Amino acid sequence: MELEVINPATGKVIGKVPADDNTNIERKYKAARAAQPAWQRLGLSARLEILKKFRDRVEKDIEEAALVLTRDTGKPISQSRNELKGLLARFDFFLAETETTVATETVLRDGTALVEEIEHEPLGVIANISAWNYPWFVGSNVYVPALLTGNAVLYKPSEFALLSGHLMERYLHEAGVPSGVFALVCGRGDAGAALLEQPIDGIFFTGSVATGRKIAEAAAKKFIKVQLELGGKDPAYITDDVDVKAAAEATADGAMYNTGQSCCSVERIYVHEKIYDQFVQNFVETVKSFRLGDPEQNDTYIGALTRGKAALDFLESQVTDAAKKGAKVLTGGKKAATASGVYLEPAVLTEVNHEMEIMREESFGPVIGIMKVKDDAEAQKLMNDTQYGLTAAVYCRDQNRAREILKGVNAGSAYINCCDRVSPRLPWSGRGASGVGLTLSTYGIETFTRPKAWHIRS
Ligand code: NAD
C-alpha cells in the first residue's frame, strides 16, 4: 500500500510513500532488536561522531530540508528555515551534554571495602510516534538523545510530514546510523497502533490528547516507559504596566506563528482593563499586517492549514460557537480566497468567555480570543481554568509581580515577557492533559536511560 503526500498549499499530490503493514512493522522491530546491542557496545564517542555528521548534514542541506518541510506541511519557508536553524542549537546541546549526563557516577566509596555506582543503560528499542507541526523539532528531541544514549529507534512520522520523515532517515543513515538502529515506520494511526503491539521498551509520543489517551491505554499492559507530549491551551496575561504595543506585537506573533499550529502557541489572552482597548487595537493591527499566501514566498507569514479542510472546519466551528454565544469577530475567521490549498484568515475575537470552545479547547490554528480582566487575581484564576498545563506567559515590567502570578499557575513552562519559546537547556513538559514526562535539557537525555545500581564489595 502507498500513502499519497499532498502539498496543503496547492492540494496537489507531490509524492507517494510506501506504507508499512503489520508484517513490515514486525520485521523492522526484529531488525532493531538485533541491531541495538552492537550500537550500545559501539560506545558514546563513536555515536557522538555519527550524530555530529548528521547535524552537519542538516546544516549543509538546510535549503533542501526547508523546501521539503514547506511542501509537506504548508509551513512558510522562512519558518521552515527557522525550525532547521533552531535544530542545530538543539543538536549542539545534546552533543555537548550527553557524556556528562550519562557518565557512570560513583556515589559511595567506603574506605576500601564498598563502592556504589549508578550506571545509565539505554532502554533498548523505543518507539517514537510523532506530530507534523514541527516534525524536525519534535522528532529529534526524541531520536537524537535516544540514539546517543545507545537505543534503537522506530520512528513513526506523522502522515502529514512523510517527506520530512524520509529525509531524516536518509540523512541519519548516510551519517552512519545503521538501518536497523533507526528505521521509519510509515502509515496513519493504524501503523502507530501496530507499532505499539511490538515488545518495545519505551514509547515517546507527541500529538493530540485523544491519541495520547489511546497510547497510554495500549502501553498500560506493557510496564514500559511512556512519555506523552500533548496539546495545550496556553494563556498569556498582559498587566497594566507594559509597553502595550510591544506586548501586542509579541503575543500576536506567539499566537499566529507557524499558522498558530504550535503546541505552545498563545491560545487565549487576558488583558488588564486599564490597557485593554489599546492592546486590542495594536493586536488587530499587527495581525492584519501578517501576509497570508504561498508558503514558498519568503515574506509569507501565514501558510496553509496542514490538515486542510478538517482543520478549517474545526476552526470555523470554534469561531461560530463563540460568535453565537456573544463574541465579536474583529478580523478574519473565514476561509481565505486563494487559488488553491486551504487557508484561514487569522481571526481575533473579543467579548469571549470560558463558556466558549475557543477559550477551552486547543485551536491549533490562527485564531485567538482576548478577554478583559480587572486584576491579577482574576487573570490567574482564568489561566488555571483549563484541563491543560503546557506553558503560561505574563507580560509585566515588574518581574516580581509576574513571578508571583506564574508561581500559582499550573504549567510546565513559565514565560515572563516572552512566549511560544522552547530552549534546549530547559525541560519541556506538560501537566494535566498536556502530558507526562519530558524532553530537552539534561533530564531529556537521561530519560532515554534506566539506572543500574551497582553494589561492589571488594
Ligand atoms: P495526532 O494525535 O493526530 O497524531 C500524532 C501521531 O500519532 C501521528 O503520527 C499519528 O499517525 C499517530 N496516531 C494516530 N492514532 C494512533 C493510534 N491509535 N495509535 C498510535 N499512533 C497513532 O496529533 P497531530 O495532529 O499529529 O499533532 C497535533 C497535536 O500535537 C496538537 O495537539 C499539539 O499540541 C500536539 N503537540 C504537542 C507538542 C508538545 O511538545 N507537547 C509538540 C508538538 C505537537
Coordinates of C-alpha atoms and ligand atoms in Angstrom, one line a residue:
M1 CA 0.0 0.0 0.0
E2 CA 1.1 3.6 -0.6
L3 CA 0.3 6.9 1.1
E4 CA -0.2 10.0 -1.1
V5 CA 1.6 13.1 0.0
I6 CA -0.5 16.2 -0.6
N7 CA 1.0 19.7 -0.5
P8 CA -1.5 21.5 1.6
A9 CA -0.7 24.8 -0.1
T10 CA -1.8 23.5 -3.5
G11 CA -3.9 20.5 -2.8
K12 CA -1.8 18.6 -5.3
V13 CA -0.3 15.1 -4.8
I14 CA 3.5 15.6 -4.7
G15 CA 4.7 12.1 -3.9
K16 CA 3.8 8.6 -2.8
V17 CA 5.3 6.8 0.1
P18 CA 5.1 3.0 0.9
A19 CA 3.0 2.4 4.0
D20 CA 4.1 -0.4 6.4
D21 CA 1.8 -3.2 7.1
N22 CA 1.9 -5.3 10.3
T23 CA 4.4 -7.8 8.8
N24 CA 6.8 -5.0 7.8
I25 CA 6.5 -3.4 11.2
E26 CA 7.3 -6.7 13.0
R27 CA 10.3 -7.1 10.6
K28 CA 11.6 -3.6 11.4
Y29 CA 11.1 -4.3 15.2
K30 CA 13.1 -7.5 15.0
A31 CA 15.9 -5.8 13.0
A32 CA 16.0 -3.0 15.6
R33 CA 16.2 -5.5 18.5
A34 CA 19.0 -7.4 16.7
A35 CA 21.0 -4.2 15.9
Q36 CA 20.7 -2.4 19.3
P37 CA 23.3 -4.3 21.3
A38 CA 26.1 -3.5 18.8
W39 CA 25.0 0.1 18.7
Q40 CA 25.2 0.2 22.5
R41 CA 28.6 -1.5 22.5
L42 CA 29.9 0.9 19.9
G43 CA 30.3 3.4 22.7
L44 CA 29.4 7.0 23.2
S45 CA 32.3 8.7 21.4
A46 CA 31.6 6.8 18.1
R47 CA 27.9 7.6 18.4
L48 CA 28.7 11.2 19.1
E49 CA 30.8 11.3 15.9
I50 CA 28.0 9.8 13.8
L51 CA 25.3 12.2 15.2
K52 CA 27.7 15.1 14.6
K53 CA 27.8 14.1 11.0
F54 CA 24.0 14.1 10.9
R55 CA 24.0 17.6 12.5
D56 CA 26.4 18.9 9.9
R57 CA 24.4 17.3 7.1
V58 CA 21.3 19.2 8.2
E59 CA 23.3 22.4 8.2
K60 CA 24.7 21.7 4.8
D61 CA 21.4 20.8 3.2
I62 CA 19.2 23.2 5.1
E63 CA 17.6 24.6 1.9
E64 CA 16.7 21.2 0.7
A65 CA 15.2 20.2 4.1
A66 CA 13.4 23.6 4.4
L67 CA 11.7 23.2 1.0
V68 CA 10.7 19.6 1.7
L69 CA 9.2 20.7 5.0
T70 CA 7.3 23.6 3.4
R71 CA 5.9 21.3 0.7
D72 CA 5.0 18.6 3.2
T73 CA 3.2 20.9 5.7
G74 CA 2.4 24.3 4.1
K75 CA 4.7 26.0 6.6
P76 CA 6.1 29.3 5.4
I77 CA 9.6 28.8 4.0
S78 CA 11.2 31.4 6.3
Q79 CA 9.7 29.5 9.3
S80 CA 10.9 26.2 7.9
R81 CA 14.4 27.6 7.8
N82 CA 14.0 28.9 11.4
E83 CA 13.0 25.4 12.5
L84 CA 16.1 23.9 10.9
K85 CA 18.4 26.6 12.2
G86 CA 16.9 26.2 15.7
L87 CA 17.5 22.4 15.4
L88 CA 21.3 22.9 15.1
A89 CA 21.4 24.6 18.6
R90 CA 19.5 21.6 20.0
F91 CA 21.9 19.1 18.4
D92 CA 24.8 21.1 19.8
F93 CA 23.3 20.9 23.2
F94 CA 22.8 17.1 23.0
L95 CA 26.3 16.6 21.6
A96 CA 27.9 18.7 24.3
E97 CA 25.9 17.4 27.3
T98 CA 25.3 13.6 26.8
E99 CA 28.7 12.5 28.0
T100 CA 28.5 14.1 31.5
T101 CA 24.8 13.4 31.9
V102 CA 25.1 9.7 31.4
A103 CA 28.6 9.1 32.8
T104 CA 28.7 6.4 35.5
E105 CA 28.6 8.0 38.8
T106 CA 30.3 6.8 42.0
V107 CA 28.0 7.7 44.8
L108 CA 29.8 5.9 47.7
R109 CA 33.4 4.8 48.3
D110 CA 33.5 3.3 51.7
G111 CA 37.2 3.1 52.6
T112 CA 38.4 0.1 50.6
A113 CA 35.5 -2.3 51.1
L114 CA 32.5 -1.0 49.3
V115 CA 31.8 1.0 46.2
E116 CA 28.4 2.0 44.9
E117 CA 27.8 3.3 41.4
I118 CA 24.9 4.4 39.2
E119 CA 25.2 3.4 35.5
H120 CA 22.9 4.7 32.8
E121 CA 21.9 1.9 30.5
P122 CA 19.8 2.5 27.3
L123 CA 16.1 1.5 27.4
G124 CA 16.6 -0.7 24.4
V125 CA 14.3 -0.4 21.4
I126 CA 11.9 2.6 21.6
A127 CA 9.0 3.8 19.5
N128 CA 8.8 7.5 18.6
I129 CA 5.4 8.4 17.3
S130 CA 5.4 12.0 16.2
A131 CA 3.4 15.0 15.1
W132 CA 3.6 17.1 11.9
N133 CA 3.6 20.7 13.2
Y134 CA 7.4 20.9 13.9
P135 CA 8.4 17.5 12.6
W136 CA 12.2 18.1 12.9
F137 CA 12.0 19.6 16.4
V138 CA 9.6 17.1 18.0
G139 CA 11.2 14.1 16.2
S140 CA 14.8 14.9 17.0
N141 CA 14.0 15.9 20.6
V142 CA 13.5 12.2 21.0
Y143 CA 15.6 10.3 18.5
V144 CA 18.8 12.3 18.8
P145 CA 19.3 11.8 22.6
A146 CA 17.8 8.3 22.3
L147 CA 20.4 7.3 19.7
L148 CA 23.2 9.0 21.5
T149 CA 22.4 7.0 24.7
G150 CA 22.5 3.7 22.8
N151 CA 18.9 3.0 21.9
A152 CA 17.4 1.8 18.6
V153 CA 14.5 3.9 17.4
L154 CA 11.5 3.0 15.4
Y155 CA 10.3 6.5 14.3
K156 CA 6.8 7.0 13.0
P157 CA 6.5 10.4 11.4
S158 CA 3.1 11.9 11.1
E159 CA 1.2 11.1 7.9
F160 CA 1.2 14.9 7.3
A161 CA 5.0 15.1 7.4
L162 CA 6.1 12.0 5.5
L163 CA 8.7 13.5 3.1
S164 CA 10.5 15.2 6.0
G165 CA 10.5 11.9 7.9
H166 CA 12.1 10.2 4.9
L167 CA 14.7 12.9 4.7
M168 CA 15.6 12.5 8.3
E169 CA 16.0 8.8 7.8
R170 CA 18.2 9.3 4.7
Y171 CA 20.5 11.8 6.5
L172 CA 20.8 9.6 9.6
H173 CA 21.7 6.5 7.5
E174 CA 24.1 8.4 5.4
A175 CA 25.8 9.8 8.5
G176 CA 26.4 6.2 9.6
V177 CA 23.4 5.2 11.8
P178 CA 22.8 1.6 10.9
S179 CA 19.5 0.9 9.2
G180 CA 18.3 -1.4 12.0
V181 CA 19.1 1.2 14.6
F182 CA 16.9 3.9 13.1
A183 CA 14.0 2.8 11.0
L184 CA 11.0 4.7 9.7
V185 CA 7.5 3.2 10.3
C186 CA 5.2 4.8 7.8
G187 CA 1.4 5.0 7.9
R188 CA -1.6 6.5 9.6
G189 CA -2.8 5.9 13.1
D190 CA -3.2 2.1 12.5
A191 CA 0.6 1.9 11.8
G192 CA 1.2 3.6 15.1
A193 CA -1.1 1.2 16.9
A194 CA 0.6 -1.8 15.2
L195 CA 4.0 -0.5 16.3
L196 CA 2.7 -0.5 19.9
E197 CA 1.9 -4.2 19.6
Q198 CA 5.6 -5.0 19.3
P199 CA 7.5 -5.7 22.5
I200 CA 9.2 -2.3 22.6
D201 CA 10.9 -0.9 25.7
G202 CA 9.5 2.6 25.7
I203 CA 7.0 4.8 23.9
F204 CA 7.7 8.5 23.3
F205 CA 4.7 10.2 21.7
T206 CA 4.0 13.7 20.5
G207 CA 0.4 14.5 19.4
S208 CA -3.1 15.1 20.4
V209 CA -4.8 14.4 23.8
A210 CA -7.2 11.9 22.1
T211 CA -4.4 9.8 20.6
G212 CA -2.3 10.2 23.8
R213 CA -5.1 8.6 25.7
K214 CA -5.2 5.6 23.3
I215 CA -1.4 5.2 23.6
A216 CA -1.5 5.3 27.4
E217 CA -4.1 2.6 27.4
A218 CA -2.3 0.4 24.9
A219 CA 1.0 0.8 26.8
A220 CA -0.5 0.2 30.3
K221 CA -0.4 -3.5 29.7
K222 CA 3.3 -3.5 29.0
F223 CA 5.1 -1.9 32.0
I224 CA 7.3 0.3 29.8
K225 CA 8.3 3.9 30.0
V226 CA 5.6 6.1 28.4
Q227 CA 6.1 9.8 27.6
L228 CA 3.3 11.9 26.2
E229 CA 3.8 15.4 24.9
L230 CA 0.3 16.6 24.1
G231 CA -1.7 19.7 23.4
G232 CA -2.1 23.0 25.2
K233 CA -4.5 25.9 25.6
D234 CA -1.7 28.3 26.6
P235 CA -2.6 31.6 28.3
A236 CA -0.9 34.9 28.2
Y237 CA -1.8 37.7 30.6
I238 CA -0.9 41.3 29.9
T239 CA -0.7 43.5 33.0
D240 CA -1.3 47.3 33.1
D241 CA 2.4 48.3 33.4
V242 CA 3.7 47.2 30.0
D243 CA 4.7 48.8 26.7
V244 CA 1.3 47.9 25.2
K245 CA 2.3 48.0 21.5
A246 CA 5.3 45.8 22.1
A247 CA 3.3 43.3 24.2
A248 CA 0.5 43.2 21.5
E249 CA 3.1 42.6 18.7
A250 CA 4.9 39.8 20.7
T251 CA 1.7 38.0 21.6
A252 CA 0.2 38.3 18.1
D253 CA 3.4 36.6 16.9
G254 CA 3.1 34.0 19.7
A255 CA -0.5 33.2 18.6
M256 CA -0.1 33.2 14.8
Y257 CA 3.5 32.0 14.1
N258 CA 3.5 28.6 12.3
T259 CA -0.1 29.5 11.4
G260 CA -1.0 29.0 15.0
Q261 CA -0.1 25.3 14.8
S262 CA 2.4 25.1 17.7
C263 CA 1.8 23.2 20.9
C264 CA 3.0 26.3 22.8
S265 CA 1.1 28.9 20.6
V266 CA -0.6 31.6 22.7
E267 CA -4.2 30.2 22.6
R268 CA -6.0 32.7 24.9
I269 CA -5.2 36.2 26.1
Y270 CA -6.2 38.1 29.3
V271 CA -5.6 41.8 29.3
H272 CA -5.8 44.2 32.3
E273 CA -8.8 46.5 31.9
K274 CA -6.6 49.7 32.1
I275 CA -4.8 48.9 28.8
Y276 CA -7.4 46.6 27.2
D277 CA -8.6 49.0 24.4
Q278 CA -5.2 50.0 23.3
F279 CA -3.9 46.4 23.4
V280 CA -6.8 45.1 21.2
Q281 CA -6.3 47.9 18.7
N282 CA -2.5 47.2 18.4
F283 CA -3.1 43.4 18.3
V284 CA -5.6 43.6 15.4
E285 CA -3.3 46.0 13.5
T286 CA -0.4 43.5 13.9
V287 CA -2.5 40.5 12.8
K288 CA -3.8 42.4 9.8
S289 CA -0.1 43.1 8.7
F290 CA 0.7 39.3 8.5
R291 CA 1.0 38.2 4.9
L292 CA -1.0 35.1 4.1
G293 CA -0.3 33.2 1.0
D294 CA 2.1 30.9 -0.9
P295 CA 4.3 29.3 1.7
E296 CA 7.2 29.2 -0.7
Q297 CA 7.4 33.0 -0.8
N298 CA 10.0 34.5 1.6
D299 CA 7.6 37.1 3.0
T300 CA 4.7 34.8 3.7
Y301 CA 3.8 34.7 7.4
I302 CA 0.5 32.7 7.5
G303 CA 0.7 29.5 5.5
A304 CA -1.8 26.8 4.6
L305 CA -3.6 24.7 7.2
T306 CA -1.6 21.5 7.2
R307 CA -4.6 19.2 7.8
G308 CA -6.6 21.0 5.2
K309 CA -10.4 21.0 5.3
A310 CA -10.6 19.1 8.6
A311 CA -8.7 21.8 10.3
L312 CA -10.6 24.6 8.6
D313 CA -14.0 23.1 9.6
F314 CA -12.8 22.8 13.2
L315 CA -11.5 26.3 13.4
E316 CA -14.6 27.8 11.7
S317 CA -16.8 25.9 14.2
Q318 CA -14.9 27.4 17.1
V319 CA -15.4 30.9 15.7
T320 CA -19.1 30.2 15.0
D321 CA -19.6 28.8 18.5
A322 CA -18.1 31.9 20.1
A323 CA -20.0 34.3 17.8
K324 CA -23.3 32.6 18.7
K325 CA -22.5 33.0 22.4
G326 CA -21.8 36.7 22.0
A327 CA -18.2 37.1 20.9
K328 CA -17.2 39.8 18.4
V329 CA -15.0 38.7 15.5
L330 CA -12.8 41.8 14.9
T331 CA -10.9 40.3 11.9
G332 CA -10.6 37.1 10.0
G333 CA -12.2 33.7 10.8
K334 CA -13.1 32.8 7.2
K335 CA -11.5 30.7 4.5
A336 CA -9.1 32.9 2.6
A337 CA -9.8 33.4 -1.1
T338 CA -6.7 31.7 -2.5
A339 CA -6.4 29.9 -5.8
S340 CA -5.7 26.6 -4.1
G341 CA -5.0 25.0 -0.8
V342 CA -6.8 25.6 2.5
Y343 CA -6.1 28.8 4.3
L344 CA -7.8 30.6 7.2
E345 CA -7.7 34.4 7.6
P346 CA -6.2 34.8 11.1
A347 CA -9.1 35.6 13.5
V348 CA -9.2 37.8 16.5
L349 CA -12.2 37.6 18.8
T350 CA -13.2 39.7 21.8
E351 CA -16.1 39.6 24.3
V352 CA -15.2 36.0 24.8
N353 CA -15.7 33.9 28.0
H354 CA -15.0 30.4 29.3
E355 CA -18.3 29.1 28.1
M356 CA -16.9 29.2 24.6
E357 CA -14.9 26.4 23.0
I358 CA -12.4 28.9 21.7
M359 CA -11.3 29.6 25.3
R360 CA -11.4 25.9 26.4
E361 CA -10.3 23.6 23.6
E362 CA -7.0 23.7 21.8
S363 CA -7.5 25.5 18.5
F364 CA -4.1 24.7 16.9
G365 CA -4.7 27.3 14.2
P366 CA -4.6 31.1 13.6
V367 CA -7.5 32.1 15.9
I368 CA -7.4 33.8 19.3
G369 CA -9.7 35.1 21.9
I370 CA -8.9 38.2 24.0
M371 CA -10.6 38.7 27.4
K372 CA -10.7 41.8 29.7
V373 CA -9.8 41.2 33.3
K374 CA -9.9 43.5 36.3
D375 CA -6.8 42.4 38.2
D376 CA -4.0 39.8 38.6
A377 CA -6.1 37.5 40.8
E378 CA -8.9 37.2 38.1
A379 CA -6.2 36.6 35.4
Q380 CA -4.5 33.9 37.5
K381 CA -7.9 32.2 38.2
L382 CA -8.8 32.2 34.5
M383 CA -5.3 31.0 33.4
N384 CA -5.8 27.9 35.7
D385 CA -9.3 27.2 34.5
T386 CA -8.2 24.6 32.0
Q387 CA -7.5 20.9 31.7
Y388 CA -4.1 21.7 30.1
G389 CA -0.8 22.8 31.6
L390 CA 1.9 23.3 29.0
T391 CA 3.0 27.0 29.1
A392 CA 1.8 30.3 30.5
A393 CA 3.0 33.8 29.9
V394 CA 2.8 37.1 31.8
Y395 CA 3.9 40.4 30.3
C396 CA 4.8 42.8 33.1
R397 CA 7.7 45.2 33.7
D398 CA 7.7 44.2 37.4
Q399 CA 9.3 40.8 37.4
N400 CA 8.4 40.0 41.0
R401 CA 4.8 40.6 40.2
A402 CA 4.9 38.4 37.1
R403 CA 6.7 35.7 39.1
E404 CA 4.1 35.7 41.9
I405 CA 1.3 35.3 39.3
L406 CA 3.1 32.5 37.4
K407 CA 4.1 30.6 40.6
G408 CA 0.4 29.9 41.1
V409 CA -0.2 28.8 37.5
N410 CA -0.2 25.0 36.9
A411 CA 2.1 24.8 33.7
G412 CA 5.3 23.1 32.8
S413 CA 6.9 26.3 31.4
A414 CA 6.5 29.9 32.7
Y415 CA 7.3 32.8 30.5
I416 CA 8.0 36.4 31.7
N417 CA 7.8 38.9 28.8
C418 CA 8.1 36.2 26.2
C419 CA 6.0 33.4 24.9
D420 CA 5.9 30.5 22.3
R421 CA 9.5 29.6 23.1
V422 CA 11.4 26.4 23.6
S423 CA 15.0 26.1 24.9
P424 CA 17.3 23.0 24.6
R425 CA 18.6 23.8 28.1
L426 CA 15.3 23.7 29.8
P427 CA 13.0 20.7 30.3
W428 CA 9.9 20.7 28.1
S429 CA 7.0 19.1 29.9
G430 CA 3.2 19.4 30.3
R431 CA 0.9 19.0 33.2
G432 CA -2.7 17.6 33.3
A433 CA -3.9 16.9 29.7
S434 CA -0.7 18.4 28.3
G435 CA 1.1 15.1 29.1
V436 CA 3.5 13.2 31.2
G437 CA 7.3 13.0 31.0
L438 CA 9.6 15.5 29.3
T439 CA 12.1 16.1 26.6
L440 CA 15.1 18.5 26.3
S441 CA 17.6 19.6 29.0
T442 CA 19.8 17.1 30.6
Y443 CA 16.7 15.4 32.0
G444 CA 15.6 14.9 28.4
I445 CA 18.8 12.9 27.8
E446 CA 18.6 10.9 31.0
T447 CA 15.1 9.9 30.2
F448 CA 16.3 7.6 27.5
T449 CA 18.2 5.6 30.0
R450 CA 17.4 3.4 33.0
P451 CA 19.7 3.3 36.0
K452 CA 21.6 0.2 37.1
A453 CA 22.6 0.3 40.7
W454 CA 26.0 -1.3 41.3
H455 CA 26.9 -2.5 44.8
I456 CA 30.5 -3.6 44.6
R457 CA 32.3 -5.2 47.6
S458 CA 36.0 -6.0 47.0
Ligands
NAD1 P1 -2.3 13.1 16.3 O1 -2.6 12.6 17.7 O2 -3.4 13.2 15.4 O3 -1.2 12.2 15.7 C1 0.1 12.1 16.2 C2 0.7 10.8 15.8 O4 0.0 9.7 16.3 C3 0.7 10.6 14.2 O5 1.9 10.1 13.8 C4 -0.4 9.6 14.1 O6 -0.3 8.8 12.9 C5 -0.3 8.7 15.3 N1 -1.5 8.0 15.7 C6 -2.8 8.3 15.5 N2 -3.6 7.4 16.1 C7 -2.8 6.5 16.7 C8 -3.1 5.3 17.5 N3 -4.3 4.9 17.7 N4 -2.0 4.6 17.9 C9 -0.7 5.1 17.7 N5 -0.4 6.2 17.0 C10 -1.5 6.9 16.5 O7 -1.6 14.6 16.5 P2 -1.1 15.6 15.4 O8 -2.3 16.2 14.7 O9 -0.1 14.9 14.5 O10 -0.4 16.7 16.2 C11 -1.0 17.8 16.8 C12 -1.1 17.7 18.3 O11 0.3 17.5 18.8 C13 -1.6 19.0 18.9 O12 -2.5 18.7 19.9 C14 -0.3 19.6 19.5 O13 -0.5 20.5 20.6 C15 0.5 18.4 19.9 N6 1.9 18.7 20.0 C16 2.5 18.7 21.3 C17 3.8 19.0 21.4 C18 4.4 19.0 22.8 O14 5.6 19.1 22.9 N7 3.6 19.0 23.9 C19 4.6 19.3 20.3 C20 4.0 19.3 19.1 C21 2.7 19.0 18.9

